[in-house]
Amino acid sequence: MAVNPPLRLAEEVRAALAAGGPVVALETSVVAQGLPPPHNLEAARRCAAAVRAAGAVPAAVAVVAGEVVVGAEDAALERLADPARRPAKASPRDLAALCAAGRDAGTTVAATAAVAALAGIRVFATGGIGGVHRLAPGEPAAGAADVSADLAELARAPVCVVSAGPKAILDLAATAEALETLGVPVLGWRTSELPAFYSDGSGIALEHRVEDAAAAARVLRLHWDALRRREGVLLAVPPPEAVAREVVEAAIAAALEDARARGIRGKAVTPFLLEAVSRATRGRARAANLALLERNAAVAGEVAVALAAAAG
Ligand code: PSU
Ligand code: MN
């Protein structure tokens, strides 16, 4: 049976990769599920522009009409940004089935990292990674915890994921432990504390930090090339428009209760909590999310440029 070529690369992305030039993958679950219109499309365009301003080529990853696209064009992003079209949320395990069904889907951090690795892209920007979810206050721990596929994929895709840390709605300490168990290095970008997505401090210390893109690129080359490690690397960048931790925590506690009361499960949990926190903070959390997405894309662009230079 014939199997279609797995990836469709935009011409600009293909040319940059062939020349060993800097490319930054961008995820699209944040467009399809993570942010409401018109912020979602605006964020996608701003991230692409920030990558370009740093001198790299942006490559939005998505499933478009059953094709895995690397370098989705603006028309495809518009489709993903329209909730009326009900785009799917693609984790790595969903990719084959979504392709077979000819669907549109935004790709999560996990799926984007998997596709980036396949395409030979080494740097990728997102807002915050998924991780180990919290329980609602008083909720008994029962059965397997809800753990994002982002963690497992970070352990096997040799890609540098630039984020503002794990999303604040998660159990950050448990997520940091899981990253350690999986052997995923976490580098602080000019910080020695794991950022907490909307806020700049989590109280969790980071052992390693870098002060600039050249230093980050050196660590990446040592990790992948010299030491032959295959894990991804998390580069944690503090958010530029941080919201105070107490404000965020109160909103998260209420959002968790609400999610439990409504029986929100599975893939719907993260988008539900992000939206609930945005509403409870009267948009402050969302403004922080938009700013940090753009900032992470800019840093990823710089790292991709430094990494391409280090290869020469
Ligand atoms: N960063 C954001 N907003 C988002 C996400 C990241 O600023 O919505 C998405 C990413 O695609 C991430 C996903 O992989 O949320 C996590 O979902 P889950 O917890 O269901 O694995
Ligand atoms: Mn989950």
mmCIF file of C-alpha atoms and ligand atoms in Angstrom:
data_model
loop_
_atom_site.group_PDB
_atom_site.id
_atom_site.type_symbol
_atom_site.label_atom_id
_atom_site.label_comp_id
_atom_site.label_asym_id
_atom_site.label_seq_id
_atom_site.Cartn_x
_atom_site.Cartn_y
_atom_site.Cartn_z
ATOM 1 C CA MET A 1 0.000 0.000 0.000
ATOM 2 C CA ALA A 2 1.302 3.446 -0.902
ATOM 3 C CA VAL A 3 1.856 5.821 1.981
ATOM 4 C CA ASN A 4 1.919 9.523 1.187
ATOM 5 C CA PRO A 5 5.098 11.471 1.990
ATOM 6 C CA PRO A 6 4.780 12.224 5.694
ATOM 7 C CA LEU A 7 5.626 15.931 5.672
ATOM 8 C CA ARG A 8 4.952 18.872 3.394
ATOM 9 C CA LEU A 9 7.679 21.481 3.888
ATOM 10 C CA ALA A 10 7.106 25.079 2.813
ATOM 11 C CA GLU A 11 9.629 26.002 0.117
ATOM 12 C CA GLU A 12 11.271 28.629 2.331
ATOM 13 C CA VAL A 13 11.690 26.108 5.153
ATOM 14 C CA ARG A 14 13.033 23.419 2.821
ATOM 15 C CA ALA A 15 15.602 25.820 1.374
ATOM 16 C CA ALA A 16 16.731 27.038 4.803
ATOM 17 C CA LEU A 17 17.157 23.493 6.119
ATOM 18 C CA ALA A 18 19.049 22.383 3.001
ATOM 19 C CA ALA A 19 21.447 25.303 3.494
ATOM 20 C CA GLY A 20 21.878 24.594 7.227
ATOM 21 C CA GLY A 21 20.190 27.902 7.999
ATOM 22 C CA PRO A 22 18.263 28.808 11.159
ATOM 23 C CA VAL A 23 14.645 27.562 11.370
ATOM 24 C CA VAL A 24 12.244 27.763 14.329
ATOM 25 C CA ALA A 25 9.237 25.452 14.594
ATOM 26 C CA LEU A 26 6.073 26.956 16.101
ATOM 27 C CA GLU A 27 3.212 24.957 17.612
ATOM 28 C CA THR A 28 -0.421 25.507 16.609
ATOM 29 C CA SER A 29 -2.485 23.948 19.405
ATOM 30 C CA VAL A 30 -2.172 27.375 20.991
ATOM 31 C CA VAL A 31 -3.904 28.726 17.847
ATOM 32 C CA ALA A 32 -6.540 26.003 17.559
ATOM 33 C CA GLN A 33 -7.297 25.462 21.277
ATOM 34 C CA GLY A 34 -5.137 27.593 23.576
ATOM 35 C CA LEU A 35 -6.308 31.114 22.756
ATOM 36 C CA PRO A 36 -9.664 32.504 21.575
ATOM 37 C CA PRO A 37 -10.069 34.586 18.389
ATOM 38 C CA PRO A 38 -8.813 37.143 17.497
ATOM 39 C CA HIS A 39 -5.849 36.644 19.877
ATOM 40 C CA ASN A 40 -4.950 33.227 18.434
ATOM 41 C CA LEU A 41 -4.253 34.363 14.863
ATOM 42 C CA GLU A 42 -2.627 37.568 16.081
ATOM 43 C CA ALA A 43 -0.295 35.523 18.321
ATOM 44 C CA ALA A 44 0.639 33.184 15.456
ATOM 45 C CA ARG A 45 1.519 36.136 13.208
ATOM 46 C CA ARG A 46 3.474 37.930 15.931
ATOM 47 C CA CYS A 47 5.499 34.828 16.777
ATOM 48 C CA ALA A 48 6.399 34.341 13.111
ATOM 49 C CA ALA A 49 7.431 38.005 12.847
ATOM 50 C CA ALA A 50 9.568 37.739 16.008
ATOM 51 C CA VAL A 51 11.397 34.707 14.591
ATOM 52 C CA ARG A 52 12.044 36.605 11.347
ATOM 53 C CA ALA A 53 13.262 39.693 13.210
ATOM 54 C CA ALA A 54 15.893 37.483 14.874
ATOM 55 C CA GLY A 55 17.089 36.309 11.448
ATOM 56 C CA ALA A 56 15.499 32.831 11.367
ATOM 57 C CA VAL A 57 12.746 31.230 9.276
ATOM 58 C CA PRO A 58 9.468 30.451 11.121
ATOM 59 C CA ALA A 59 7.879 27.041 10.490
ATOM 60 C CA ALA A 60 4.387 26.682 11.957
ATOM 61 C CA VAL A 61 3.601 22.975 12.241
ATOM 62 C CA ALA A 62 0.007 21.820 11.710
ATOM 63 C CA VAL A 63 -2.170 19.133 10.163
ATOM 64 C CA VAL A 64 -3.942 20.696 7.186
ATOM 65 C CA ALA A 65 -6.516 18.632 5.289
ATOM 66 C CA GLY A 66 -4.741 15.460 6.355
ATOM 67 C CA GLU A 67 -1.224 16.617 5.544
ATOM 68 C CA VAL A 68 1.448 17.322 8.149
ATOM 69 C CA VAL A 69 2.689 20.764 7.139
ATOM 70 C CA VAL A 70 5.955 22.362 8.281
ATOM 71 C CA GLY A 71 5.667 26.061 7.501
ATOM 72 C CA ALA A 72 1.880 26.460 7.413
ATOM 73 C CA GLU A 73 0.860 29.483 5.335
ATOM 74 C CA ASP A 74 -1.368 32.265 6.654
ATOM 75 C CA ALA A 75 -4.525 30.801 5.053
ATOM 76 C CA ALA A 76 -3.977 27.540 6.938
ATOM 77 C CA LEU A 77 -3.454 29.406 10.213
ATOM 78 C CA GLU A 78 -6.726 31.283 9.585
ATOM 79 C CA ARG A 79 -8.526 27.960 9.228
ATOM 80 C CA LEU A 80 -7.030 26.643 12.453
ATOM 81 C CA ALA A 81 -7.926 29.863 14.266
ATOM 82 C CA ASP A 82 -11.637 29.502 13.426
ATOM 83 C CA PRO A 83 -13.385 27.505 16.192
ATOM 84 C CA ALA A 84 -16.401 26.964 13.893
ATOM 85 C CA ARG A 85 -14.217 24.606 11.810
ATOM 86 C CA ARG A 86 -13.554 22.463 14.896
ATOM 87 C CA PRO A 87 -9.858 21.782 14.341
ATOM 88 C CA ALA A 88 -8.553 18.781 16.294
ATOM 89 C CA LYS A 89 -5.831 18.888 18.960
ATOM 90 C CA ALA A 90 -3.041 16.667 17.690
ATOM 91 C CA SER A 91 -0.773 14.815 20.085
ATOM 92 C CA PRO A 92 1.872 12.542 18.483
ATOM 93 C CA ARG A 93 -0.388 9.506 18.778
ATOM 94 C CA ASP A 94 -3.167 11.269 16.845
ATOM 95 C CA LEU A 95 -1.134 12.292 13.805
ATOM 96 C CA ALA A 96 -1.608 9.140 11.706
ATOM 97 C CA ALA A 97 -5.342 8.897 12.332
ATOM 98 C CA LEU A 98 -5.894 12.614 11.643
ATOM 99 C CA CYS A 99 -3.948 12.326 8.378
ATOM 100 C CA ALA A 100 -5.939 9.275 7.348
ATOM 101 C CA ALA A 101 -9.183 11.156 8.067
ATOM 102 C CA GLY A 102 -8.078 14.259 6.146
ATOM 103 C CA ARG A 103 -8.601 16.512 9.150
ATOM 104 C CA ASP A 104 -7.257 19.918 10.214
ATOM 105 C CA ALA A 105 -5.452 20.013 13.585
ATOM 106 C CA GLY A 106 -3.292 22.213 15.739
ATOM 107 C CA THR A 107 -0.209 20.375 16.986
ATOM 108 C CA THR A 108 0.662 20.282 20.692
ATOM 109 C CA VAL A 109 4.186 20.785 21.994
ATOM 110 C CA ALA A 110 4.627 17.001 21.868
ATOM 111 C CA ALA A 111 3.419 16.653 18.272
ATOM 112 C CA THR A 112 5.339 19.737 17.125
ATOM 113 C CA ALA A 113 8.552 18.436 18.696
ATOM 114 C CA ALA A 114 8.031 15.039 17.029
ATOM 115 C CA VAL A 115 7.484 16.654 13.603
ATOM 116 C CA ALA A 116 10.358 19.119 14.061
ATOM 117 C CA ALA A 117 12.723 16.235 14.841
ATOM 118 C CA LEU A 118 11.537 14.405 11.721
ATOM 119 C CA ALA A 119 12.119 17.502 9.588
ATOM 120 C CA GLY A 120 15.548 18.202 11.091
ATOM 121 C CA ILE A 121 14.501 21.379 12.919
ATOM 122 C CA ARG A 122 16.339 21.781 16.235
ATOM 123 C CA VAL A 123 14.678 24.797 17.850
ATOM 124 C CA PHE A 124 11.025 25.280 18.675
ATOM 125 C CA ALA A 125 9.048 27.989 20.476
ATOM 126 C CA THR A 126 5.857 27.707 22.506
ATOM 127 C CA GLY A 127 4.208 29.472 25.450
ATOM 128 C CA GLY A 128 4.351 26.868 28.171
ATOM 129 C CA ILE A 129 4.824 23.115 28.057
ATOM 130 C CA GLY A 130 2.356 20.563 29.385
ATOM 131 C CA GLY A 131 3.240 18.454 32.412
ATOM 132 C CA VAL A 132 1.804 16.805 35.502
ATOM 133 C CA HIS A 133 -1.668 18.164 36.258
ATOM 134 C CA ARG A 134 -2.838 19.202 39.728
ATOM 135 C CA LEU A 135 -5.828 17.838 41.563
ATOM 136 C CA ALA A 136 -8.640 20.208 42.524
ATOM 137 C CA PRO A 137 -8.512 21.214 46.224
ATOM 138 C CA GLY A 138 -9.750 18.218 48.214
ATOM 139 C CA GLU A 139 -9.954 15.975 45.159
ATOM 140 C CA PRO A 140 -8.734 12.453 46.042
ATOM 141 C CA ALA A 141 -5.815 11.064 44.042
ATOM 142 C CA ALA A 142 -7.328 8.171 42.111
ATOM 143 C CA GLY A 143 -5.802 6.072 39.354
ATOM 144 C CA ALA A 144 -3.254 7.440 36.899
ATOM 145 C CA ALA A 145 -2.539 11.152 37.067
ATOM 146 C CA ASP A 146 -3.196 13.344 34.012
ATOM 147 C CA VAL A 147 0.303 13.791 32.571
ATOM 148 C CA SER A 148 0.862 15.614 29.281
ATOM 149 C CA ALA A 149 2.428 13.712 26.393
ATOM 150 C CA ASP A 150 4.733 16.751 26.122
ATOM 151 C CA LEU A 151 6.990 15.221 28.803
ATOM 152 C CA ALA A 152 7.426 11.832 27.115
ATOM 153 C CA GLU A 153 8.082 13.462 23.753
ATOM 154 C CA LEU A 154 10.652 15.875 25.202
ATOM 155 C CA ALA A 155 12.530 12.779 26.339
ATOM 156 C CA ARG A 156 12.819 11.454 22.788
ATOM 157 C CA ALA A 157 12.821 14.385 20.349
ATOM 158 C CA PRO A 158 16.205 16.148 20.106
ATOM 159 C CA VAL A 159 14.712 19.621 19.927
ATOM 160 C CA CYS A 160 15.313 22.719 22.066
ATOM 161 C CA VAL A 161 11.895 23.826 23.327
ATOM 162 C CA VAL A 162 11.825 27.499 24.285
ATOM 163 C CA SER A 163 9.025 28.182 26.779
ATOM 164 C CA ALA A 164 8.174 30.173 29.902
ATOM 165 C CA GLY A 165 8.321 26.886 31.820
ATOM 166 C CA PRO A 166 5.462 24.454 32.389
ATOM 167 C CA LYS A 167 2.011 26.082 32.361
ATOM 168 C CA ALA A 168 1.113 27.490 35.783
ATOM 169 C CA ILE A 169 -2.078 25.414 35.955
ATOM 170 C CA LEU A 170 0.141 22.340 36.492
ATOM 171 C CA ASP A 171 1.903 20.857 39.495
ATOM 172 C CA LEU A 172 5.237 22.581 38.796
ATOM 173 C CA ALA A 173 7.282 20.658 41.360
ATOM 174 C CA ALA A 174 6.025 17.294 40.062
ATOM 175 C CA THR A 175 6.651 18.434 36.479
ATOM 176 C CA ALA A 176 10.212 19.509 37.320
ATOM 177 C CA GLU A 177 10.829 16.090 38.938
ATOM 178 C CA ALA A 178 9.446 14.316 35.877
ATOM 179 C CA LEU A 179 11.802 16.287 33.607
ATOM 180 C CA GLU A 180 14.692 15.193 35.813
ATOM 181 C CA THR A 181 13.616 11.539 35.691
ATOM 182 C CA LEU A 182 13.318 11.708 31.902
ATOM 183 C CA GLY A 183 16.791 13.204 31.560
ATOM 184 C CA VAL A 184 15.597 16.424 29.941
ATOM 185 C CA PRO A 185 18.018 19.297 30.705
ATOM 186 C CA VAL A 186 16.376 22.536 31.830
ATOM 187 C CA LEU A 187 18.325 25.740 31.173
ATOM 188 C CA GLY A 188 17.271 29.052 32.682
ATOM 189 C CA TRP A 189 17.513 31.988 30.276
ATOM 190 C CA ARG A 190 19.200 34.614 32.467
ATOM 191 C CA THR A 191 17.490 33.078 35.492
ATOM 192 C CA SER A 192 18.267 30.468 38.159
ATOM 193 C CA GLU A 193 14.613 29.820 38.960
ATOM 194 C CA LEU A 194 12.082 27.894 36.899
ATOM 195 C CA PRO A 195 9.606 30.465 35.535
ATOM 196 C CA ALA A 196 5.922 29.748 36.222
ATOM 197 C CA PHE A 197 4.479 30.733 32.827
ATOM 198 C CA TYR A 198 2.386 33.791 33.821
ATOM 199 C CA SER A 199 4.784 34.604 36.691
ATOM 200 C CA ASP A 200 8.566 34.831 36.771
ATOM 201 C CA GLY A 201 9.220 32.716 39.848
ATOM 202 C CA SER A 202 8.064 29.235 40.860
ATOM 203 C CA GLY A 203 10.340 28.816 43.860
ATOM 204 C CA ILE A 204 11.968 25.888 42.034
ATOM 205 C CA ALA A 205 15.720 26.359 41.625
ATOM 206 C CA LEU A 206 17.451 25.638 38.322
ATOM 207 C CA GLU A 207 20.969 24.293 38.396
ATOM 208 C CA HIS A 208 21.944 25.556 34.954
ATOM 209 C CA ARG A 209 21.546 28.920 33.291
ATOM 210 C CA VAL A 210 22.716 30.639 30.112
ATOM 211 C CA GLU A 211 23.177 34.354 29.545
ATOM 212 C CA ASP A 212 22.838 34.462 25.761
ATOM 213 C CA ALA A 213 22.058 32.490 22.620
ATOM 214 C CA ALA A 214 25.686 31.554 21.934
ATOM 215 C CA ALA A 215 25.922 29.949 25.388
ATOM 216 C CA ALA A 216 22.645 28.073 24.811
ATOM 217 C CA ALA A 217 23.907 26.825 21.424
ATOM 218 C CA ARG A 218 27.138 25.569 23.042
ATOM 219 C CA VAL A 219 25.191 23.480 25.544
ATOM 220 C CA LEU A 220 22.945 22.096 22.784
ATOM 221 C CA ARG A 221 25.942 21.080 20.651
ATOM 222 C CA LEU A 222 27.606 19.389 23.627
ATOM 223 C CA HIS A 223 24.390 17.588 24.613
ATOM 224 C CA TRP A 224 23.473 16.268 21.141
ATOM 225 C CA ASP A 225 26.734 16.098 19.199
ATOM 226 C CA ALA A 226 29.539 15.544 21.688
ATOM 227 C CA LEU A 227 27.658 13.523 24.317
ATOM 228 C CA ARG A 228 25.224 11.948 21.820
ATOM 229 C CA ARG A 229 22.230 12.505 24.068
ATOM 230 C CA ARG A 230 18.903 12.218 22.243
ATOM 231 C CA GLU A 231 16.630 14.072 24.673
ATOM 232 C CA GLY A 232 15.179 17.469 23.996
ATOM 233 C CA VAL A 233 16.321 20.476 26.026
ATOM 234 C CA LEU A 234 13.985 22.895 27.766
ATOM 235 C CA LEU A 235 15.076 26.543 27.646
ATOM 236 C CA ALA A 236 13.033 28.419 30.249
ATOM 237 C CA VAL A 237 12.525 32.145 29.604
ATOM 238 C CA PRO A 238 10.882 34.367 32.266
ATOM 239 C CA PRO A 239 7.701 36.059 30.966
ATOM 240 C CA PRO A 240 8.093 39.757 30.051
ATOM 241 C CA GLU A 241 4.699 40.851 31.476
ATOM 242 C CA ALA A 242 4.549 38.743 34.612
ATOM 243 C CA VAL A 243 1.370 38.572 36.719
ATOM 244 C CA ALA A 244 1.819 38.249 40.516
ATOM 245 C CA ARG A 245 1.837 34.634 41.648
ATOM 246 C CA GLU A 246 -0.950 35.110 44.272
ATOM 247 C CA VAL A 247 -3.288 36.531 41.639
ATOM 248 C CA VAL A 248 -2.632 33.595 39.336
ATOM 249 C CA GLU A 249 -2.897 30.997 42.120
ATOM 250 C CA ALA A 250 -6.330 32.231 43.270
ATOM 251 C CA ALA A 251 -7.594 32.073 39.694
ATOM 252 C CA ILE A 252 -6.176 28.556 39.195
ATOM 253 C CA ALA A 253 -7.750 27.204 42.403
ATOM 254 C CA ALA A 254 -11.176 28.417 41.237
ATOM 255 C CA ALA A 255 -10.596 27.088 37.712
ATOM 256 C CA LEU A 256 -9.640 23.620 39.014
ATOM 257 C CA GLU A 257 -12.834 23.421 41.118
ATOM 258 C CA ASP A 258 -14.892 24.498 38.149
ATOM 259 C CA ALA A 259 -13.257 21.931 35.846
ATOM 260 C CA ARG A 260 -13.922 19.182 38.364
ATOM 261 C CA ALA A 261 -17.550 20.216 38.878
ATOM 262 C CA ARG A 262 -18.162 20.195 35.120
ATOM 263 C CA GLY A 263 -16.388 16.896 34.565
ATOM 264 C CA ILE A 264 -13.849 18.357 32.122
ATOM 265 C CA ARG A 265 -11.484 15.556 31.049
ATOM 266 C CA GLY A 266 -8.625 14.627 28.765
ATOM 267 C CA LYS A 267 -7.563 17.039 26.056
ATOM 268 C CA ALA A 268 -10.157 19.606 27.089
ATOM 269 C CA VAL A 269 -8.559 20.191 30.513
ATOM 270 C CA THR A 270 -5.703 22.513 29.480
ATOM 271 C CA PRO A 271 -7.759 24.811 27.176
ATOM 272 C CA PHE A 272 -10.552 24.981 29.796
ATOM 273 C CA LEU A 273 -8.177 25.977 32.603
ATOM 274 C CA LEU A 274 -6.314 28.566 30.498
ATOM 275 C CA GLU A 275 -9.596 30.228 29.500
ATOM 276 C CA ALA A 276 -10.922 30.155 33.079
ATOM 277 C CA VAL A 277 -7.736 31.781 34.407
ATOM 278 C CA SER A 278 -7.904 34.467 31.696
ATOM 279 C CA ARG A 279 -11.496 35.289 32.655
ATOM 280 C CA ALA A 280 -10.784 35.319 36.392
ATOM 281 C CA THR A 281 -7.862 37.720 35.934
ATOM 282 C CA ARG A 282 -9.895 39.948 33.600
ATOM 283 C CA GLY A 283 -7.550 39.307 30.715
ATOM 284 C CA ARG A 284 -4.278 39.914 32.551
ATOM 285 C CA ALA A 285 -3.245 36.281 32.266
ATOM 286 C CA ARG A 286 -4.052 36.328 28.563
ATOM 287 C CA ALA A 287 -2.014 39.492 28.002
ATOM 288 C CA ALA A 288 0.894 37.798 29.788
ATOM 289 C CA ASN A 289 0.422 34.685 27.623
ATOM 290 C CA LEU A 290 0.534 36.728 24.394
ATOM 291 C CA ALA A 291 3.631 38.651 25.483
ATOM 292 C CA LEU A 292 5.522 35.539 26.545
ATOM 293 C CA LEU A 293 4.680 33.703 23.312
ATOM 294 C CA GLU A 294 6.248 36.529 21.310
ATOM 295 C CA ARG A 295 9.250 36.767 23.611
ATOM 296 C CA ASN A 296 9.892 33.015 23.421
ATOM 297 C CA ALA A 297 9.723 33.134 19.619
ATOM 298 C CA ALA A 298 12.309 35.935 19.605
ATOM 299 C CA VAL A 299 14.666 34.000 21.910
ATOM 300 C CA ALA A 300 14.168 30.825 19.847
ATOM 301 C CA GLY A 301 15.108 32.800 16.721
ATOM 302 C CA GLU A 302 18.332 33.953 18.357
ATOM 303 C CA VAL A 303 19.184 30.437 19.520
ATOM 304 C CA ALA A 304 18.501 28.988 16.056
ATOM 305 C CA VAL A 305 20.839 31.589 14.511
ATOM 306 C CA ALA A 306 23.566 30.795 17.063
ATOM 307 C CA LEU A 307 23.104 27.040 16.566
ATOM 308 C CA ALA A 308 23.387 27.365 12.775
ATOM 309 C CA ALA A 309 26.569 29.424 13.233
ATOM 310 C CA ALA A 310 28.002 26.835 15.653
ATOM 311 C CA ALA A 311 27.490 24.100 13.036
ATOM 312 C CA GLY A 312 29.580 25.908 10.407
HETATM 313 N N1 PSU B 1 1.378 27.287 25.371
HETATM 314 C C1 PSU B 1 0.441 28.271 25.474
HETATM 315 N N2 PSU B 1 -0.857 27.895 25.278
HETATM 316 C C2 PSU B 1 -1.227 26.588 24.946
HETATM 317 C C3 PSU B 1 -0.228 25.578 24.815
HETATM 318 C C4 PSU B 1 1.070 25.991 25.053
HETATM 319 O O1 PSU B 1 0.766 29.439 25.763
HETATM 320 O O2 PSU B 1 -2.418 26.318 24.764
HETATM 321 C C5 PSU B 1 -0.628 24.135 24.432
HETATM 322 C C6 PSU B 1 0.580 23.365 23.910
HETATM 323 O O3 PSU B 1 0.284 22.925 22.602
HETATM 324 C C7 PSU B 1 0.748 22.207 24.859
HETATM 325 C C8 PSU B 1 -0.669 21.928 25.263
HETATM 326 O O4 PSU B 1 1.376 21.102 24.256
HETATM 327 O O5 PSU B 1 -1.149 23.276 25.480
HETATM 328 C C9 PSU B 1 -0.741 21.005 26.482
HETATM 329 O O6 PSU B 1 -1.907 20.262 26.449
HETATM 330 P P1 PSU B 1 -2.066 18.923 27.350
HETATM 331 O O7 PSU B 1 -1.921 19.392 28.769
HETATM 332 O O8 PSU B 1 -3.464 18.411 27.037
HETATM 333 O O9 PSU B 1 -1.000 17.973 26.922
HETATM 334 MN MN MN B 2 -3.787 15.495 29.594
#
